[in-house]
Coordinates of C-alpha atoms in Angstrom, one line a residue:
M1 CA 47.8 -34.2 -16.8
L2 CA 50.8 -32.2 -15.5
Q3 CA 50.8 -30.1 -18.7
I4 CA 47.1 -29.3 -18.3
L5 CA 47.6 -28.3 -14.7
Q6 CA 50.6 -26.1 -15.6
S7 CA 48.7 -24.5 -18.5
A8 CA 45.9 -23.7 -16.1
H9 CA 48.4 -22.0 -13.7
I10 CA 47.3 -24.3 -10.8
T11 CA 50.2 -25.3 -8.6
S12 CA 50.6 -26.9 -5.3
H13 CA 52.6 -26.0 -2.2
I14 CA 54.1 -29.6 -2.5
P15 CA 56.0 -30.3 -5.7
L16 CA 54.4 -33.0 -7.8
Q17 CA 57.7 -34.8 -8.5
F18 CA 58.4 -35.5 -4.8
Q19 CA 55.0 -37.0 -4.1
E20 CA 54.2 -40.7 -3.9
P21 CA 52.3 -42.2 -6.8
S22 CA 49.1 -42.6 -4.8
L23 CA 49.3 -39.1 -3.5
V24 CA 49.9 -37.8 -7.0
I25 CA 46.8 -39.6 -8.3
S26 CA 44.7 -38.3 -5.5
Y27 CA 46.1 -34.8 -5.8
S28 CA 45.5 -34.8 -9.6
L29 CA 41.9 -35.9 -9.1
D30 CA 41.3 -33.0 -6.7
L31 CA 42.8 -30.5 -9.0
T32 CA 40.8 -31.9 -11.9
R33 CA 37.6 -31.4 -10.0
T34 CA 38.6 -27.9 -9.1
L35 CA 39.4 -27.2 -12.7
A36 CA 36.1 -28.7 -13.9
S37 CA 34.1 -26.6 -11.4
T38 CA 36.0 -23.5 -12.5
M39 CA 35.3 -24.1 -16.1
N40 CA 31.6 -24.8 -15.4
A41 CA 31.4 -21.4 -13.6
L42 CA 33.1 -19.6 -16.5
V43 CA 31.3 -21.4 -19.4
P44 CA 27.7 -22.3 -18.4
W45 CA 26.3 -25.4 -19.8
P46 CA 23.1 -25.2 -21.8
H47 CA 20.2 -26.0 -19.5
D48 CA 16.5 -26.4 -20.2
S49 CA 15.3 -24.4 -17.3
P50 CA 16.7 -22.2 -14.5
S51 CA 15.9 -24.9 -12.0
E52 CA 18.3 -27.3 -13.7
A53 CA 21.0 -24.7 -13.7
R54 CA 20.5 -24.1 -10.0
R55 CA 20.7 -27.8 -9.2
D56 CA 23.9 -28.1 -11.1
G57 CA 25.5 -25.2 -9.3
V58 CA 25.5 -22.8 -12.3
A59 CA 23.7 -19.4 -12.0
P60 CA 21.4 -18.3 -14.8
I61 CA 22.9 -16.0 -17.4
T62 CA 20.6 -13.1 -16.7
T63 CA 18.6 -12.0 -13.7
F64 CA 15.4 -11.5 -15.7
Y65 CA 15.5 -14.8 -17.5
T66 CA 12.1 -16.5 -17.6
P67 CA 10.9 -18.7 -20.5
K68 CA 7.2 -17.9 -20.0
F69 CA 5.4 -15.7 -17.6
D70 CA 3.5 -17.8 -15.1
G71 CA 2.0 -15.1 -12.9
F72 CA 4.9 -14.8 -10.5
P73 CA 8.0 -12.6 -10.6
W74 CA 11.5 -14.1 -10.9
D75 CA 13.5 -13.6 -7.7
E76 CA 16.9 -15.3 -7.9
S77 CA 17.7 -14.9 -4.3
L78 CA 14.8 -17.1 -3.2
L79 CA 15.8 -20.1 -5.3
H80 CA 18.5 -21.7 -3.2
D81 CA 18.9 -24.2 -0.4
E82 CA 19.0 -22.9 3.2
S83 CA 22.6 -22.5 4.3
P84 CA 23.8 -23.3 7.8
E85 CA 24.3 -19.6 8.5
E86 CA 20.7 -18.8 7.3
R87 CA 19.3 -21.6 9.4
D88 CA 21.1 -20.4 12.5
R89 CA 19.9 -16.9 11.9
R90 CA 16.3 -18.1 11.4
I91 CA 16.3 -20.2 14.5
R92 CA 17.7 -17.3 16.6
H93 CA 15.1 -14.9 15.2
E94 CA 12.3 -17.4 16.0
Q95 CA 13.6 -17.8 19.5
L96 CA 13.7 -14.1 20.1
V97 CA 10.2 -13.7 18.7
E98 CA 8.9 -16.4 21.0
K99 CA 10.7 -14.9 24.0
Q100 CA 9.1 -11.5 23.3
I101 CA 5.7 -13.0 22.9
R102 CA 6.0 -14.8 26.3
S103 CA 7.2 -11.6 27.9
E104 CA 4.3 -9.6 26.5
K105 CA 1.8 -12.2 27.7
R106 CA 3.3 -12.3 31.2
Q107 CA 3.3 -8.5 31.4
E108 CA -0.4 -8.4 30.2
K109 CA -1.3 -11.1 32.8
Y110 CA 0.2 -9.1 35.7
S111 CA -1.2 -5.9 34.4
N112 CA -4.7 -7.3 34.3
L113 CA -4.3 -8.7 37.8
W114 CA -3.2 -5.3 39.1
R115 CA -6.1 -3.5 37.4
S116 CA -8.6 -5.9 39.1
F117 CA -7.3 -4.7 42.4
R118 CA -6.8 -1.0 41.7
R119 CA -10.2 -0.3 40.2
P120 CA -12.5 -1.0 43.2
L121 CA -10.0 0.2 45.8
L122 CA -8.1 3.1 44.3
M123 CA -10.6 4.7 41.9
P124 CA -11.8 7.4 41.8
F125 CA -9.2 8.8 44.3
L126 CA -6.1 7.7 42.5
T127 CA -5.2 7.4 38.8
V128 CA -2.8 4.7 37.8
D129 CA -1.1 4.6 34.4
D130 CA -1.5 1.8 31.9
D131 CA 2.0 0.5 32.8
S132 CA 0.9 0.2 36.5
R133 CA 4.0 1.8 37.8
K134 CA 3.2 5.5 38.4
V135 CA 0.4 6.6 40.8
K136 CA -0.8 10.2 40.9
R137 CA -3.3 11.8 43.2
I138 CA -6.0 14.0 41.6
R139 CA -6.2 17.5 42.9
G140 CA -9.2 19.8 42.5
S141 CA -12.7 19.0 41.3
Y142 CA -13.7 16.5 38.6
T143 CA -14.2 18.4 35.3
V144 CA -15.1 17.3 31.8
P145 CA -11.9 17.0 29.6
F146 CA -11.4 19.9 27.2
I147 CA -11.5 19.0 23.5
P148 CA -10.7 21.6 20.9
G149 CA -13.4 22.6 18.5
E150 CA -11.7 21.5 15.4
M151 CA -11.6 18.0 16.7
W152 CA -15.4 17.7 16.9
R153 CA -17.3 16.7 13.8
E154 CA -20.9 17.5 13.6
S155 CA -21.4 14.6 11.2
N156 CA -20.7 12.0 14.0
L157 CA -23.4 13.4 16.3
Q158 CA -26.4 13.4 14.1
V159 CA -28.3 11.0 11.9
G160 CA -28.9 12.0 8.3
H161 CA -26.4 14.8 8.5
A162 CA -25.0 16.8 5.7
P163 CA -21.6 15.8 4.2
T164 CA -18.6 17.4 5.8
T165 CA -16.9 18.3 2.5
N166 CA -19.7 19.9 0.5
I167 CA -18.8 22.0 -2.6
V168 CA -21.6 24.4 -1.9
R169 CA -23.0 25.2 1.6
R170 CA -26.7 25.9 1.8
D171 CA -28.1 28.7 4.0
N172 CA -29.5 27.1 7.1
S173 CA -31.0 30.3 8.6
D174 CA -34.1 30.3 10.8
L175 CA -37.4 30.1 8.8
I176 CA -39.4 31.9 11.5
P177 CA -39.8 35.6 10.6
P178 CA -38.9 38.2 13.3
I179 CA -41.9 39.7 15.3
S180 CA -42.2 43.4 14.9
I181 CA -42.8 45.5 18.0
D182 CA -45.6 47.8 16.5
A183 CA -47.5 44.8 15.2
T184 CA -47.9 46.3 11.8
R185 CA -47.7 44.2 8.7
Q186 CA -44.2 43.8 7.6
P187 CA -42.9 42.2 4.4
S188 CA -42.1 38.6 5.2
T189 CA -38.5 37.6 5.4
L190 CA -39.4 34.1 4.3
Y191 CA -38.0 33.2 1.0
L192 CA -38.1 30.1 -1.2
R193 CA -34.8 28.4 -1.7
N194 CA -33.7 27.9 -5.2
A195 CA -35.3 24.7 -6.4
L196 CA -32.8 22.2 -7.5
V197 CA -33.8 21.0 -10.9
L198 CA -32.4 17.5 -11.4
Q199 CA -30.9 17.2 -14.8
P200 CA -29.9 13.8 -16.3
P201 CA -26.1 13.5 -15.9
A202 CA -24.0 13.9 -19.0
P203 CA -21.8 11.0 -20.3
S204 CA -18.7 13.2 -20.1
L205 CA -17.9 16.8 -20.1
G206 CA -14.9 18.7 -21.3
N207 CA -14.0 20.7 -18.1
P208 CA -16.2 19.7 -15.1
Q209 CA -15.4 20.9 -11.6
L210 CA -13.8 18.2 -9.4
H211 CA -14.8 17.5 -5.8
P212 CA -12.1 18.8 -3.4
L213 CA -11.3 15.2 -2.3
L214 CA -10.3 14.4 -5.9
Q215 CA -8.4 17.6 -6.8
H216 CA -4.6 17.5 -7.2
T217 CA -2.5 19.9 -5.1
Y218 CA 1.0 20.7 -6.2
T219 CA 2.3 21.6 -2.8
G220 CA 1.4 21.0 0.8
Q221 CA -0.6 18.3 2.5
T222 CA -3.2 16.5 0.4
A223 CA -6.8 16.5 1.5
L224 CA -7.0 12.7 1.3
C225 CA -4.9 9.8 2.4
F226 CA -5.8 6.9 0.1
D227 CA -3.7 3.8 -0.6
I228 CA -4.8 2.6 -4.0
G229 CA -3.7 -1.0 -3.1
R230 CA -6.1 -1.2 -0.1
P231 CA -9.9 -1.1 0.1
P232 CA -11.5 2.4 0.4
T233 CA -12.5 1.6 3.9
G234 CA -9.0 2.6 4.9
T235 CA -9.3 6.0 3.3
M236 CA -8.6 8.9 5.8
W237 CA -9.8 12.5 5.6
M238 CA -6.8 14.5 6.8
A239 CA -8.0 18.1 6.3
G240 CA -9.3 20.0 9.3
G241 CA -7.1 18.7 12.1
P242 CA -4.0 16.8 13.1
I243 CA -5.9 13.6 13.7
P244 CA -7.0 11.7 10.6
T245 CA -10.7 11.0 10.5
P246 CA -12.3 8.3 8.4
L247 CA -14.6 9.4 5.7
S248 CA -18.3 8.8 6.3
E249 CA -20.7 7.3 3.9
Q250 CA -22.1 10.7 3.3
D251 CA -18.7 12.0 2.2
L252 CA -18.3 9.0 -0.2
A253 CA -21.7 9.7 -1.7
Q254 CA -20.8 13.2 -2.8
P255 CA -20.8 13.8 -6.5
A256 CA -17.3 13.5 -8.0
T257 CA -17.9 16.3 -10.5
H258 CA -20.1 19.3 -11.0
P259 CA -22.2 18.9 -13.1
L260 CA -22.7 15.1 -12.7
V261 CA -21.2 12.8 -15.3
T262 CA -21.8 9.1 -15.9
Q263 CA -18.3 8.2 -17.2
M264 CA -14.8 9.1 -16.2
H265 CA -11.8 7.8 -18.1
I266 CA -8.4 7.8 -16.3
A267 CA -6.1 7.2 -19.2
D268 CA -2.7 8.2 -17.8
I269 CA -0.6 8.2 -14.7
A270 CA 1.7 11.1 -14.1
D271 CA 5.5 10.5 -14.3
D272 CA 5.0 7.0 -15.8
P273 CA 8.0 6.2 -18.0
A274 CA 6.0 3.8 -20.1
P275 CA 5.1 5.2 -23.6
T276 CA 1.4 4.2 -23.1
F277 CA -0.5 3.3 -19.9
S278 CA -1.3 -0.4 -20.7
H279 CA -4.3 -0.5 -18.3
S280 CA -6.5 2.5 -18.2
I281 CA -9.3 3.0 -15.6
L282 CA -12.9 3.5 -16.6
V283 CA -15.4 4.8 -13.9
H284 CA -19.1 4.3 -14.8
N285 CA -22.3 5.0 -13.0
T286 CA -25.6 5.7 -14.8
C287 CA -26.9 7.7 -11.9
G288 CA -23.9 10.0 -11.7
I289 CA -20.4 9.2 -10.5
T290 CA -19.7 9.8 -6.8
C291 CA -16.4 10.0 -4.9
G292 CA -16.9 6.5 -3.6
D293 CA -17.3 5.2 -7.2
V294 CA -13.9 6.7 -8.1
F295 CA -12.1 5.2 -5.1
E296 CA -13.7 1.8 -5.4
T297 CA -13.0 1.6 -9.2
I298 CA -9.4 2.6 -8.7
W299 CA -8.8 0.0 -6.0
R300 CA -10.5 -2.8 -7.9
H301 CA -8.6 -2.0 -11.0
F302 CA -5.2 -2.4 -9.3
Q303 CA -6.3 -5.6 -7.7
E304 CA -6.5 -7.4 -11.0
H305 CA -3.8 -9.9 -12.0
I306 CA -1.2 -9.1 -14.6
R307 CA -1.8 -10.6 -18.1
P308 CA 1.2 -12.2 -19.9
D309 CA 1.0 -9.5 -22.7
E310 CA 1.3 -6.8 -20.1
Y311 CA 4.2 -8.4 -18.4
D312 CA 6.0 -8.9 -21.7
S313 CA 5.7 -5.2 -22.5
W314 CA 7.5 -4.2 -19.3
S315 CA 11.2 -3.2 -19.3
P316 CA 13.7 -5.2 -17.2
R317 CA 13.8 -2.5 -14.6
R318 CA 10.0 -2.4 -14.3
R319 CA 10.0 -6.1 -13.8
D320 CA 12.6 -5.8 -11.1
L321 CA 10.6 -3.1 -9.3
A322 CA 7.4 -5.1 -9.6
A323 CA 9.1 -8.1 -8.1
R324 CA 10.4 -6.1 -5.1
A325 CA 6.9 -4.7 -4.5
Y326 CA 5.4 -8.1 -4.9
H327 CA 7.6 -9.8 -2.3
K328 CA 6.8 -6.9 0.1
R329 CA 3.1 -7.0 -0.5
V330 CA 2.5 -10.7 0.0
H331 CA 3.7 -10.5 3.6
E332 CA 1.4 -7.6 4.6
P333 CA -2.4 -7.7 5.2
L334 CA -4.6 -6.5 2.3
D335 CA -7.0 -4.7 4.5
W336 CA -6.2 -2.6 7.5
A337 CA -9.4 -3.8 9.2
Q338 CA -8.3 -7.5 8.8
P339 CA -4.7 -7.8 9.9
N340 CA -4.7 -11.6 9.6
N341 CA -5.7 -11.5 5.9
I342 CA -2.2 -11.9 4.4
P343 CA -2.2 -13.0 0.7
G344 CA 1.0 -15.2 0.8
R345 CA 3.6 -16.0 -1.8
R346 CA 1.1 -17.8 -4.1
D347 CA -1.0 -14.7 -4.7
G348 CA 0.6 -13.8 -8.1
L349 CA 1.5 -10.5 -9.6
R350 CA -1.2 -7.8 -9.5
R351 CA -1.4 -4.4 -11.2
I352 CA -0.6 -2.7 -7.9
D353 CA 2.9 -4.2 -8.1
Y354 CA 3.4 -2.3 -11.3
M355 CA 3.3 0.9 -9.3
G356 CA 6.2 0.0 -7.0
D357 CA 6.2 2.2 -4.0
K358 CA 4.0 4.9 -5.6
V359 CA 0.7 3.7 -4.1
M360 CA -0.7 6.9 -2.5
F361 CA -3.5 8.8 -4.3
R362 CA -2.5 12.4 -5.0
G363 CA -5.5 13.6 -7.0
L364 CA -6.8 14.0 -10.6
E365 CA -6.4 16.6 -13.3
P366 CA -7.8 16.9 -16.8
S367 CA -5.5 15.3 -19.4
P368 CA -3.2 17.8 -21.3
R369 CA -4.4 16.1 -24.5
K370 CA -7.9 17.7 -23.9
D371 CA -9.7 14.5 -24.9
N372 CA -12.1 14.4 -22.0
T373 CA -9.8 12.0 -20.1
W374 CA -8.1 12.4 -16.7
L375 CA -4.5 12.2 -15.4
M376 CA -4.0 10.5 -12.0
F377 CA -1.2 11.6 -9.7
V378 CA 0.4 9.1 -7.3
G379 CA 3.3 9.2 -4.8
P380 CA 5.1 7.3 -2.1
P381 CA 3.7 7.0 1.4

């Protein structure tokens, strides 16, 4: 035993020859355990699964080790028992959150009580802030607040209004002809508008004109803020003012191309390092594809779960990026309109996780291959 310990360069601050027999045996057993744990850490034992290796205290050989894809990413940092430091940190965080919630409830309670007194007594002579701390007296007469013209949208004030992002604006001039002073017969200024002859949409055209909401811009702010990982109800129209305005149903009903087509094939994603895009997007509508069809199809496509053959074709770095995106996504609501709809850790890998942080729609362009397909541009938030 002494030769083994000396060969392993493990020595003690107390010489072995001066120890008592019982102490020597105890000390030798301790060093033997230390040596065994060191050898296990250096030379991993063959285990059947990563869970057995974790129970025995030996880390898996590679970060991306997984015998068979089961729909969930491999995250080594989550497969360990909670340490005392992590438990103390979690308890402190929960206590701080509970304290903050109690403080907000108490502040809201006092604020509501103060508003119940200030409204019948102080208004309309005084104006009190929402924080109920500053009081200002109104000087001058009551006037309607000024709103800049670009912040108004005619589409929100009428029923059956025209879309706000038309490709072609029609002439809405008055149909009543002017009355001549001399009452003589004048040629009528009435004219017939060009009749729109509805043609059946073509399956696919080589170079159709895209709607402005779908066009890709190389520089500047895009005309659309659309997260491909969330429903199109969260799509925002950003052109025309500093405040994002939700797209109306009339905007989503606009034709995606001119002339109309019944099929659009998005075959590639720009800047994708994969040799081939494993899951292409096919938009189809027999009555003609609209902008809403494009947004809805893109969102539904990236909500599908990853197949095992797709996962096996990914590189180790792509799997790592997808795992990071997955663990971030499962703790956030799927829909902005439903903040409590959180998928949870048992949701499984989806195609949106393949995109990593590039989840914002940046527009479409015809494919450089000129095969009637489209190239989609995406970017980070």
